[in-house]
Every structure is written in C-alpha cells, then in structure tokens.
Short mmCIF file of C-alpha atoms and ligand atoms in Angstrom, two decimals:
data_model
loop_
_atom_site.label_atom_id
_atom_site.label_comp_id
_atom_site.label_asym_id
_atom_site.label_seq_id
_atom_site.Cartn_x
_atom_site.Cartn_y
_atom_site.Cartn_z
CA UNK G 167 34.30 25.27 20.86
CA UNK G 168 31.81 27.07 19.38
CA UNK G 169 31.07 27.30 15.99
CA UNK G 170 28.51 29.96 13.86
CA UNK G 171 27.66 28.61 9.92
CA UNK G 172 24.54 28.82 8.20
CA UNK G 173 23.28 24.94 8.21
CA UNK G 174 24.05 22.64 11.01
CA UNK G 175 23.92 19.06 9.21
CA UNK G 176 23.29 16.18 11.94
CA UNK G 177 24.03 12.84 10.19
CA UNK G 178 26.92 12.13 7.60
CA UNK G 179 24.40 9.48 5.84
CA UNK G 180 23.52 10.02 2.02
CA UNK G 181 20.82 12.25 2.90
CA UNK G 182 23.09 14.68 4.90
CA UNK G 183 26.83 14.32 3.14
CA UNK G 184 24.35 15.41 -0.58
CA UNK G 185 23.56 17.93 0.78
CA UNK G 186 26.41 19.09 2.07
CA UNK G 187 27.37 18.89 -0.76
CA UNK G 188 25.19 20.76 -2.60
CA UNK G 189 25.19 23.83 -0.34
CA UNK G 190 29.11 24.21 -1.23
CA UNK G 191 27.98 24.24 -4.58
CA UNK G 192 26.18 27.37 -3.44
CA UNK G 193 28.66 28.81 -1.58
CA UNK G 194 26.70 28.11 1.38
CA UNK G 195 28.29 27.23 4.77
CA UNK G 196 27.56 24.11 6.74
CA UNK G 197 29.03 21.93 9.26
CA UNK G 198 28.24 18.07 9.08
CA UNK G 199 28.25 16.01 12.69
CA UNK G 200 27.78 12.17 12.64
CA UNK G 201 27.73 9.89 16.02
CA UNK G 202 29.94 6.81 13.86
CA UNK G 203 33.23 6.48 12.70
CA UNK G 204 34.15 7.11 9.35
CA UNK G 205 34.78 3.24 8.78
CA UNK G 206 31.34 2.23 10.07
CA UNK G 207 29.14 4.82 8.15
CA UNK G 208 31.97 3.74 4.90
CA UNK G 209 31.61 0.14 5.76
CA UNK G 210 27.78 -0.20 6.32
CA UNK G 211 25.96 -2.95 3.19
CA UNK G 212 22.79 -0.94 2.54
CA UNK G 213 20.92 -0.74 -0.97
CA UNK G 214 22.72 -0.36 -4.46
CA UNK G 215 20.39 0.79 -6.66
CA UNK G 216 20.89 4.31 -7.34
CA UNK G 217 18.09 6.02 -10.27
CA UNK G 218 18.72 7.77 -13.24
CA UNK G 219 18.19 11.08 -11.53
CA UNK G 220 20.48 10.57 -9.31
CA UNK G 221 23.22 9.40 -11.53
CA UNK G 222 23.17 12.52 -13.43
CA UNK G 223 22.80 14.65 -10.26
CA UNK G 224 26.05 12.95 -9.04
CA UNK G 225 27.84 13.55 -12.60
CA UNK G 226 26.42 17.32 -12.92
CA UNK G 227 27.69 18.23 -9.14
CA UNK G 228 31.19 16.59 -9.97
CA UNK G 229 31.35 13.66 -7.82
CA UNK G 230 30.54 11.23 -10.54
CA UNK G 231 33.86 10.41 -11.75
CA UNK G 232 34.17 6.67 -10.08
CA UNK G 233 30.44 5.83 -10.49
CA UNK G 234 30.64 6.13 -13.70
CA UNK G 235 34.28 4.18 -14.05
CA UNK G 236 32.32 1.40 -12.10
CA UNK G 237 28.89 1.86 -11.90
CA UNK G 238 26.80 -1.18 -13.70
CA UNK G 239 24.58 0.42 -15.62
CA UNK G 240 20.81 -2.02 -16.35
CA UNK G 241 18.60 -1.06 -18.79
CA UNK G 242 16.32 -3.58 -17.45
CA UNK G 243 15.00 -6.20 -14.62
CA UNK G 244 13.36 -9.75 -14.25
CA UNK G 245 10.88 -10.93 -12.72
CA UNK G 246 10.61 -14.79 -12.41
CA UNK G 247 7.22 -16.61 -11.27
CA UNK G 248 5.76 -19.92 -11.66
CA UNK G 249 9.28 -21.19 -12.66
CA UNK G 250 9.46 -18.41 -15.00
CA UNK G 251 11.29 -15.58 -15.85
CA UNK G 252 9.92 -11.98 -17.50
CA UNK G 253 12.01 -9.17 -18.22
CA UNK G 254 11.08 -6.07 -17.76
CA UNK G 255 12.80 -4.09 -20.38
CA UNK G 256 13.30 -1.04 -18.71
CA UNK G 257 15.06 0.96 -21.38
CA UNK G 258 12.68 0.48 -23.83
CA UNK G 259 9.90 1.43 -21.88
CA UNK G 260 11.37 5.09 -20.30
CA UNK G 261 12.26 6.23 -23.68
CA UNK G 262 15.85 5.78 -22.73
CA UNK G 263 16.21 6.08 -19.19
CA UNK G 264 18.03 3.09 -16.61
CA UNK G 265 19.46 1.83 -13.23
CA UNK G 266 23.09 2.14 -12.46
CA UNK G 267 23.83 -0.52 -9.82
CA UNK G 268 26.46 1.28 -7.04
CA UNK G 269 26.65 0.49 -3.40
CA UNK G 270 24.98 3.34 -0.73
CA UNK G 271 28.70 2.83 1.04
CA UNK G 272 29.75 3.69 -2.49
CA UNK G 273 27.87 6.89 -2.75
CA UNK G 274 29.07 7.71 1.26
CA UNK G 275 32.77 7.16 0.28
CA UNK G 276 32.99 9.63 -2.94
CA UNK G 277 30.89 12.20 -0.73
CA UNK G 278 33.08 11.92 2.38
CA UNK G 279 36.58 12.39 -0.02
CA UNK G 280 34.79 15.24 -1.62
CA UNK G 281 34.30 17.01 1.52
CA UNK G 282 37.14 16.37 3.47
CA UNK G 283 38.62 17.52 0.27
CA UNK G 284 37.04 21.10 0.38
CA UNK G 285 38.16 21.82 4.12
CA UNK G 286 34.95 21.73 5.60
CA UNK G 287 33.75 21.62 8.54
CA UNK G 288 32.92 17.38 9.20
CA UNK G 289 32.98 15.36 12.92
CA UNK G 290 32.64 11.77 13.19
CA UNK G 291 32.54 9.82 16.14
CA UNK G 292 30.31 12.74 18.16
CA UNK G 293 28.46 12.22 21.30
CA UNK G 294 25.34 13.48 23.48
CA UNK G 295 23.88 15.78 19.95
CA UNK G 296 21.16 17.05 21.41
CA UNK G 297 19.45 19.60 18.78
CA UNK G 298 17.42 22.98 20.02
CA UNK G 299 16.26 26.15 19.30
CA UNK G 300 14.81 25.56 16.24
CA UNK G 301 11.09 26.67 16.98
CA UNK G 302 12.41 30.34 17.40
CA UNK G 303 15.36 31.73 15.96
CA UNK G 304 18.49 30.33 17.44
CA UNK G 305 18.69 26.79 15.72
CA UNK G 306 22.22 25.47 18.11
CA UNK G 307 23.46 21.66 18.37
CA UNK G 308 24.82 20.34 20.85
CA UNK G 309 27.76 17.39 21.31
CA UNK G 310 31.28 15.93 22.73
CA UNK G 311 33.69 15.26 20.42
CA UNK G 312 37.38 13.82 21.56
CA UNK G 313 36.42 14.82 25.21
CA UNK G 314 35.23 18.02 24.63
CA UNK G 315 32.11 20.21 24.52
CA UNK G 316 30.83 22.19 21.00
CA UNK G 317 28.41 24.55 20.14
CA UNK G 318 27.41 25.03 16.48
CA UNK G 319 25.17 27.91 16.04
CA UNK G 320 23.44 28.27 13.12
CA UNK G 321 20.51 29.68 10.98
CA UNK G 322 18.86 26.12 10.23
CA UNK G 323 19.07 22.85 11.64
CA UNK G 324 18.99 19.41 8.81
CA UNK G 325 17.78 16.31 10.26
CA UNK G 326 19.70 13.75 8.05
CA UNK G 327 20.20 11.42 10.99
CA UNK G 328 18.05 8.83 9.32
CA UNK G 329 15.25 6.78 11.26
CA UNK G 330 16.87 6.39 14.55
CA UNK G 331 18.45 9.98 14.58
CA UNK G 332 17.77 12.77 17.61
CA UNK G 333 16.08 15.30 15.62
CA UNK G 334 12.96 13.86 14.57
CA UNK G 335 12.42 12.98 18.02
CA UNK G 336 13.06 16.52 19.66
CA UNK G 337 9.91 17.56 17.90
CA UNK G 338 6.84 18.69 20.27
CA UNK G 339 4.88 15.74 20.71
CA UNK G 340 1.24 16.29 18.74
CA UNK G 341 3.71 18.59 15.69
CA UNK G 342 3.90 15.31 13.13
CA UNK G 343 1.60 12.74 11.97
CA UNK G 344 3.25 9.87 11.75
CA UNK G 345 1.92 7.52 8.75
CA UNK G 346 3.07 3.81 9.13
CA UNK G 347 2.73 0.21 8.09
CA UNK G 348 5.18 -2.30 9.26
CA UNK G 349 5.83 -6.08 7.12
CA UNK G 350 4.69 -9.77 8.90
CA UNK G 351 8.37 -10.48 7.77
CA UNK G 352 11.89 -9.42 6.76
CA UNK G 353 14.93 -10.39 4.86
CA UNK G 354 17.72 -12.18 5.40
CA UNK G 355 20.83 -10.34 2.81
CA UNK G 356 24.06 -12.06 2.10
CA UNK G 357 26.81 -10.63 0.10
CA UNK G 358 29.13 -12.83 -1.24
CA UNK G 359 31.97 -13.09 -3.54
CA UNK G 360 31.14 -14.25 -6.40
CA UNK G 361 30.14 -12.97 -10.06
CA UNK G 362 26.89 -12.82 -10.40
CA UNK G 363 24.61 -15.50 -11.40
CA UNK G 364 22.75 -13.45 -14.16
CA UNK G 365 23.62 -9.57 -15.87
CA UNK G 366 20.41 -8.24 -14.10
CA UNK G 367 18.28 -8.35 -11.00
CA UNK G 368 16.08 -10.74 -10.87
CA UNK G 369 12.68 -10.58 -8.23
CA UNK G 370 11.35 -13.99 -7.72
CA UNK G 371 8.00 -14.15 -6.29
CA UNK G 372 8.26 -18.42 -5.25
CA UNK G 373 6.14 -20.27 -3.02
CA UNK G 374 8.61 -20.34 -0.44
CA UNK G 375 8.53 -16.67 -0.52
CA UNK G 376 10.26 -13.92 -2.25
CA UNK G 377 13.97 -13.69 -3.03
CA UNK G 378 16.12 -11.34 -4.91
CA UNK G 379 19.02 -11.19 -7.05
CA UNK G 380 21.49 -8.06 -7.22
CA UNK G 381 24.89 -7.75 -6.87
CA UNK G 382 27.67 -5.45 -6.27
CA UNK G 383 30.55 -6.08 -8.99
CA UNK G 384 31.38 -8.59 -11.51
CA UNK G 385 33.34 -10.15 -8.69
CA UNK G 386 30.40 -9.46 -5.42
CA UNK G 387 26.84 -10.99 -5.76
CA UNK G 388 24.12 -9.52 -2.99
CA UNK G 389 20.98 -11.46 -3.22
CA UNK G 390 18.26 -11.46 0.06
CA UNK G 391 15.31 -13.91 0.86
CA UNK G 392 11.98 -13.34 2.72
CA UNK G 393 11.86 -14.59 5.94
CA UNK G 394 10.41 -14.11 9.32
CA UNK G 395 10.68 -10.79 11.47
CA UNK G 396 12.88 -12.28 14.35
CA UNK G 397 14.38 -14.95 12.40
CA UNK G 398 17.59 -16.30 13.93
CA UNK G 399 20.64 -15.74 11.71
CA UNK G 400 22.77 -18.57 13.29
CA UNK G 401 19.74 -21.31 11.98
CA UNK G 402 21.63 -20.46 8.55
CA UNK G 403 24.44 -22.04 7.92
CA UNK G 404 25.91 -20.75 4.07
CA UNK G 405 24.93 -24.75 2.61
CA UNK G 406 20.88 -23.59 3.89
CA UNK G 407 21.08 -20.40 2.36
CA UNK G 408 22.40 -21.58 -0.79
CA UNK G 409 20.16 -24.39 -0.98
CA UNK G 410 17.21 -21.95 -0.08
CA UNK G 411 18.27 -19.14 -2.94
CA UNK G 412 18.20 -21.80 -5.61
CA UNK G 413 14.85 -22.65 -4.45
CA UNK G 414 13.28 -20.12 -4.87
CA UNK G 415 15.37 -19.38 -7.64
CA UNK G 416 14.30 -22.31 -9.86
CA UNK G 417 12.64 -21.94 -13.58
CA UNK G 418 11.59 -24.94 -15.12
CA UNK G 419 14.16 -25.11 -17.58
CA UNK G 420 16.55 -25.21 -14.96
CA UNK G 421 18.71 -22.26 -13.99
CA UNK G 422 22.02 -22.39 -11.62
CA UNK G 423 22.69 -19.94 -8.60
CA UNK G 424 26.73 -19.40 -8.37
CA UNK G 425 27.78 -20.58 -4.99
CA UNK G 426 31.06 -18.80 -2.89
CA UNK G 427 31.91 -17.50 0.40
CA UNK G 428 29.98 -15.44 2.22
CA UNK G 429 31.30 -12.41 3.57
CA UNK G 430 28.48 -10.48 4.80
CA UNK G 431 24.86 -10.93 6.28
CA UNK G 432 22.34 -9.66 8.21
CA UNK G 433 18.04 -9.53 8.81
CA UNK G 434 16.81 -5.96 6.78
CA UNK G 435 12.89 -5.28 8.91
CA UNK G 436 10.21 -3.87 6.79
CA UNK G 437 8.66 -0.44 7.23
CA UNK G 438 6.53 1.97 5.38
CA UNK G 439 7.17 5.25 7.56
CA UNK G 440 6.16 8.99 6.69
CA UNK G 441 6.55 11.80 9.31
CA UNK G 442 4.57 14.94 8.06
CA UNK G 443 5.49 17.95 7.97
CA UNK G 444 8.95 16.99 7.30
CA UNK G 445 9.91 20.33 9.14
CA UNK G 446 9.24 22.25 12.08
CA UNK G 447 9.85 26.14 12.64
CA UNK G 448 14.24 25.84 10.82
CA UNK G 449 14.40 21.94 11.50
CA UNK G 450 13.99 20.55 8.32
CA UNK G 451 13.56 16.48 8.28
CA UNK G 452 15.94 15.34 5.15
CA UNK G 453 16.00 11.35 4.39
CA UNK G 454 15.09 8.42 6.53
CA UNK G 455 15.02 10.90 9.46
CA UNK G 456 11.20 10.94 7.77
CA UNK G 457 10.17 8.73 5.55
CA UNK G 458 11.24 4.75 5.63
CA UNK G 459 9.92 2.52 2.65
CA UNK G 460 10.32 -1.08 3.05
CA UNK G 461 13.84 -2.53 0.94
CA UNK G 462 11.22 -3.97 -2.43
CA UNK G 463 12.25 -1.48 -5.42
CA UNK G 464 14.90 0.05 -3.83
CA UNK G 465 14.38 3.47 -2.59
CA UNK G 466 15.56 4.60 0.35
CA UNK G 467 18.52 6.37 -1.26
CA UNK G 468 17.30 7.80 -4.04
CA UNK G 469 14.18 9.74 -1.73
CA UNK G 470 17.26 10.81 0.59
CA UNK G 471 18.60 12.36 -2.49
CA UNK G 472 15.71 13.92 -3.90
CA UNK G 473 14.88 15.43 -0.52
CA UNK G 474 18.20 17.27 0.32
CA UNK G 475 17.75 18.23 -3.51
CA UNK G 476 15.43 20.34 -3.04
CA UNK G 477 16.07 21.31 0.12
CA UNK G 478 19.20 22.30 -1.24
CA UNK G 479 17.44 24.70 -3.55
CA UNK G 480 15.37 26.35 -1.30
CA UNK G 481 18.34 27.33 1.21
CA UNK G 482 19.62 28.88 -1.48
CA UNK G 483 16.69 30.70 -2.90
CA UNK G 484 16.91 31.93 0.70
CA UNK G 485 20.38 32.98 1.38
CA UNK G 486 20.65 35.04 -2.24
CA UNK G 487 17.05 36.32 -2.90
CA UNK G 488 15.65 36.62 1.05
CA UNK G 489 12.68 34.63 0.14
CA UNK G 490 11.33 31.76 2.84
CA UNK G 491 8.57 30.49 -0.40
CA UNK G 492 10.17 27.80 -1.23
CA UNK G 493 11.54 26.94 2.22
CA UNK G 494 8.09 26.86 3.47
CA UNK G 495 7.04 25.00 0.30
CA UNK G 496 9.68 22.44 1.03
CA UNK G 497 7.75 19.57 3.01
CA UNK G 498 5.02 19.85 0.68
CA UNK G 499 7.33 19.48 -2.63
CA UNK G 500 9.05 16.58 -1.02
CA UNK G 501 6.02 14.75 0.40
CA UNK G 502 4.03 14.48 -3.24
CA UNK G 503 6.97 12.64 -4.72
CA UNK G 504 7.48 10.59 -0.88
CA UNK G 505 4.36 9.42 -1.49
CA UNK G 506 3.72 8.07 -4.71
CA UNK G 507 7.08 6.09 -4.12
CA UNK G 508 5.55 4.81 -1.13
CA UNK G 509 2.90 3.88 -3.11
CA UNK G 510 5.37 1.93 -5.37
CA UNK G 511 7.48 0.26 -2.64
CA UNK G 512 4.81 -1.21 -0.75
CA UNK G 513 2.42 -2.23 -4.13
CA UNK G 514 6.19 -4.02 -5.10
CA UNK G 515 6.61 -4.93 -1.53
CA UNK G 516 2.97 -7.19 -1.71
CA UNK G 517 3.29 -8.19 -5.59
CA UNK G 518 6.16 -10.46 -4.64
CA UNK G 519 6.41 -11.16 -1.39
CA UNK G 520 4.56 -14.40 0.15
CA UNK G 521 2.15 -12.81 3.93
CA UNK G 522 1.09 -15.38 6.33
CA UNK G 523 -2.23 -14.58 6.80
CA UNK G 524 -2.82 -14.80 2.95
CA UNK G 525 -6.15 -16.71 2.14
CA UNK G 526 -6.27 -18.28 -1.19
CA UNK G 527 -8.51 -15.23 -2.76
CA UNK G 528 -4.84 -13.29 -2.38
CA UNK G 529 -2.59 -15.88 -3.40
CA UNK G 530 -4.65 -16.02 -6.62
CA UNK G 531 -4.85 -12.54 -7.43
CA UNK G 532 -1.07 -11.87 -6.64
CA UNK G 533 -0.03 -13.84 -9.53
CA UNK G 534 -3.03 -12.78 -12.30
CA UNK G 535 -1.39 -9.08 -11.25
CA UNK G 536 2.01 -11.32 -11.93
CA UNK G 537 1.01 -12.42 -15.00
CA UNK G 538 -1.14 -8.96 -16.18
CA UNK G 539 2.67 -6.98 -15.55
CA UNK G 540 4.41 -9.46 -17.17
CA UNK G 541 2.11 -9.40 -20.31
CA UNK G 542 0.46 -6.09 -20.55
CA UNK G 543 3.12 -3.10 -22.34
CA UNK G 544 1.02 -0.34 -20.25
CA UNK G 545 1.48 -2.16 -16.55
CA UNK G 546 5.04 -2.72 -17.28
CA UNK G 547 5.61 0.50 -18.13
CA UNK G 548 4.09 1.81 -15.21
CA UNK G 549 6.76 -0.42 -13.07
CA UNK G 550 9.72 1.40 -14.97
CA UNK G 551 8.52 4.85 -14.87
CA UNK G 552 8.88 4.25 -11.15
CA UNK G 553 11.68 1.88 -10.59
CA UNK G 554 13.92 4.69 -12.96
CA UNK G 555 13.12 7.22 -11.18
CA UNK G 556 9.82 9.78 -10.96
CA UNK G 557 10.68 13.39 -11.80
CA UNK G 558 12.20 15.00 -8.92
N1 APR Q 36 23.97 12.23 15.87
C1 APR Q 36 24.23 12.02 14.67
N2 APR Q 36 24.35 11.15 13.75
C2 APR Q 36 23.65 10.61 13.81
C3 APR Q 36 22.65 10.53 14.62
C4 APR Q 36 22.95 11.58 15.98
N3 APR Q 36 22.27 11.57 17.38
N4 APR Q 36 22.26 9.51 14.86
C5 APR Q 36 22.05 8.86 13.62
N5 APR Q 36 22.94 9.55 13.29
C6 APR Q 36 23.53 9.18 11.97
C7 APR Q 36 24.02 7.86 11.37
O1 APR Q 36 25.15 7.14 12.17
C8 APR Q 36 23.97 7.89 10.16
O2 APR Q 36 24.98 7.80 9.32
O3 APR Q 36 23.12 9.54 10.80
C9 APR Q 36 23.19 9.09 9.48
C10 APR Q 36 21.71 9.01 8.47
O4 APR Q 36 22.37 7.99 7.43
P1 APR Q 36 21.08 7.37 6.76
O5 APR Q 36 21.04 6.05 7.73
O6 APR Q 36 22.33 6.38 5.92
O7 APR Q 36 20.04 8.14 6.44
P2 APR Q 36 19.68 8.78 4.91
O8 APR Q 36 21.11 9.83 5.01
O9 APR Q 36 18.60 10.17 4.89
O10 APR Q 36 19.95 7.65 3.80
C11 APR Q 36 18.97 7.09 3.44
O11 APR Q 36 19.81 5.02 3.91
O12 APR Q 36 18.65 3.67 5.57
C12 APR Q 36 18.79 4.03 4.19
O13 APR Q 36 16.94 2.91 3.02
C13 APR Q 36 18.12 4.14 3.17
O14 APR Q 36 19.35 4.13 1.92
C14 APR Q 36 18.59 4.90 2.41
C15 APR Q 36 19.41 5.52 3.11
C1 PHB Q 37 20.43 -4.01 -3.56
O1 PHB Q 37 21.68 -4.42 -4.35
O2 PHB Q 37 21.21 -4.25 -2.53
C2 PHB Q 37 19.29 -4.18 -3.72
C3 PHB Q 37 18.58 -4.36 -5.06
C4 PHB Q 37 17.32 -3.87 -4.86
C5 PHB Q 37 16.20 -4.11 -4.54
C6 PHB Q 37 16.84 -3.80 -2.77
C7 PHB Q 37 18.04 -4.08 -2.91
O3 PHB Q 37 15.61 -3.73 -4.24
#
C-alpha cells in the first residue's frame, strides 16, 4: 500500500502522538507508525510528573479533560536527609506554578484516543520500519503491517521513536555528535496498590542510597530505590523492598511507609545523553530519540513535549508561509533548553544518590549542598523554577 502525507511520524509515544495532535490542529496531515501494540504502549509504566507548561498545553489543545479530573496538583515537594524532611514550596517560589501527577501512560491513552477519534492514520504493530530519502527531497518510510508491505512518502520525517528507535541510527555516521554520561547505579521501581504515605513527593538522600516516594492516584503509590546497575529483581521479595524503603525514608521523629500489594516492578537505568544536531536534512528527531535524562526530576516526558511543540510551530510556519527559518532553527531552539534540563537532572541525581567511588569529601559536600538548598530561599527557588519547568 502506498500512502502520501505531509509528515511521517515514527513512534506513538508521547512525542509522536502529541506531534500528530498539534499538526492536526494546524491542518497538517501526518501518518503515525508504531512498532508495538496499543496495549503495550498504554500499559507501560513510566514517569508521572507533568510540568505546568505540559499541563497548560494539554488543556489549551483539548486533550486535558481527564487530566483535569484525575491529575493530582502538587504545590510542593519534600527533600529528606539526615532523618529530617524539608518542604520546597514550589507554588510560593514560582509565583503560583505547580506540577501535576498524571502517569505518562495516561497521557498516551488520551492522545491515542484523540488520534483515533480524528480518523487520521495511526498504525500499531508495524514491523521492519525503515526510513530513507530524508537527505534529499524524497523522505519515505517503509514498513510491514498485517503481513503487507507499506510505503509512506512525505515531506518530512519526525523521528519520535525513543532511545532504541531506528531514526537516529539511520543518520550518516559522523553527522551527529553524541554527548553521554552513564551513572553507576539504577532505580528499582515498584507500583503498589496502597494509599500514598505522604501528600507530596519525597526525595530522600540516605546513607543506604536514594529513595523516592511518588504516586499515581489516591490508591496507588509509586516508589523507587537506588540499586546497582545489574540488580537481580529475584533477590528482592516484597518484604525486602518494603523494609529497605522504610529504612531510607525513616526520620528522627518516626515515619511509617504504608505497605500494600506490589503490582508492577522493574529496574530503570540512568543515563544522560544528547545527540546534536536534532535534525538531518528532512529528518527531525524529538524526545528520547534525541536525548535522555536520568529520571531524577522526571523531565523526560516534558522535554519530549517541548520538542514537538517547537517542531509543530516550525512546520506550521513552513506550510502557511513557505518559510524554512523556524525548521532550520529547530535543533538549536530545542537544544538550548535541553541542555538546561540536562544540567538540572544531572544536578538532582548527583545531589541525591550515593556514588560507589565517592570520597569523604564528596559526601560532606553533598550534605552541604542539601543544607544550602533547604535553608536558602535563592537555592530553593532555583530548584523550584526548574522543577515546575523552564519556559519553552
Ligand atoms: N518503529 C516504530 N516505532 C518505534 C520503533 C520503530 N523502529 N522503535 C521504537 N518505537 C516506538 C516505541 O515503541 C515507543 O512507543 O517509539 C515510541 C517512543 O516512545 P517513548 O520511548 O515513550 O519516547 P518519547 O515519545 O520521546 O517520550 C519520552 O518516554 O522514555 C520516556 O522518560 C521518557 O518520559 C519520557 C518519554
Ligand atoms: C514517578 O512518579 O514515576 C516519578 C516522580 C518523580 C521523579 C521520577 C519519577 O523524579
């Protein structure tokens, strides 16, 4: 089957689906090609913190109805260390901004439903996805679907296919510069059917390692603890997970973590990664396909949304005024913000984890950093403005 469209989008994660939605609002045609099943994409548990700008964009563009009903608005977070909690008042420190707790898979569900309701093409379970021709004037995407070969011819390709996708590796070697840092630890994450033990998120720096208390709803708690990169999940029966979390969250005054059935568990690797530029010819990379941040601060999804907002505006300018200026500026516009968010995610990660090779000096410096953060309005304000999201 042969299809012709304006923008061929590879990947139906938050980046691909939001781009398809924004383009549709601009009257720009697209085809979305995803290799996984709809269920897989919608059920995959990922981060769950939306910046104010992401929330505002979803509401403004008509995909925020369920978010408004079910999202949990948080006006502060807690930083816990040396057995004591310290609240960072995000709302007061940012002139009234906040974050909203709403799972990434819920965002994906809402955007998938909107796409399907629009009647525009979205293919799940595509095989052998291949992009070509983007270095000339003939971008095309080939794939197999339900046993048949398909070909999409388009003006532009949006590579929204995540870190392990096909678009970034299709760019000629040498055309991209890669900046990367790996971390000597990972997160063991669990989703538990139990009411959260705190109204707000808790980021804990403990002798035994980092721990994070988050949530998905009034009945679902999301918890993480720092573990080794090759951690064996089978060595973590439920009791061991709960005991370890309890120890890392303990306070001098006493604090009890509510326990409940664990519904899902997994190990999340930690990586900082940027590919520059985010464009090659008529192929534009967006979201995890172009950059990865460590999960401390929950910026991955928000960065992906910021990229596709910039890309949709640039494409709209191209189709309505024939100007390529904004498309040519896409990469540098995005990267300016990407690097600030990289810095913030790296900083949060460095401040909150134990490093296997750390010296006594490093540990003292880390404690001083936490003490400064929780005692200086200027320092707390810097965290707050990054946490609720830098302007796009
Ligand atoms: N062909 C088609 N689709 C593909 C291919 C391929 N060869 N490879 C990967 N995909 C799909 C994946 O199955 C996934 O659904 O592309 C999608 C990419 O989605 P995400 O990985 O969610 O990336 P993105 O949309 O950029 O969103 C970034 O995801 O990883 C998290 O923390 C990150 O929250 C952030 C968000
Ligand atoms: C989550 O709820 O999954 C979450 C929250 C905050 C983070 C990372 C993940 O920093």
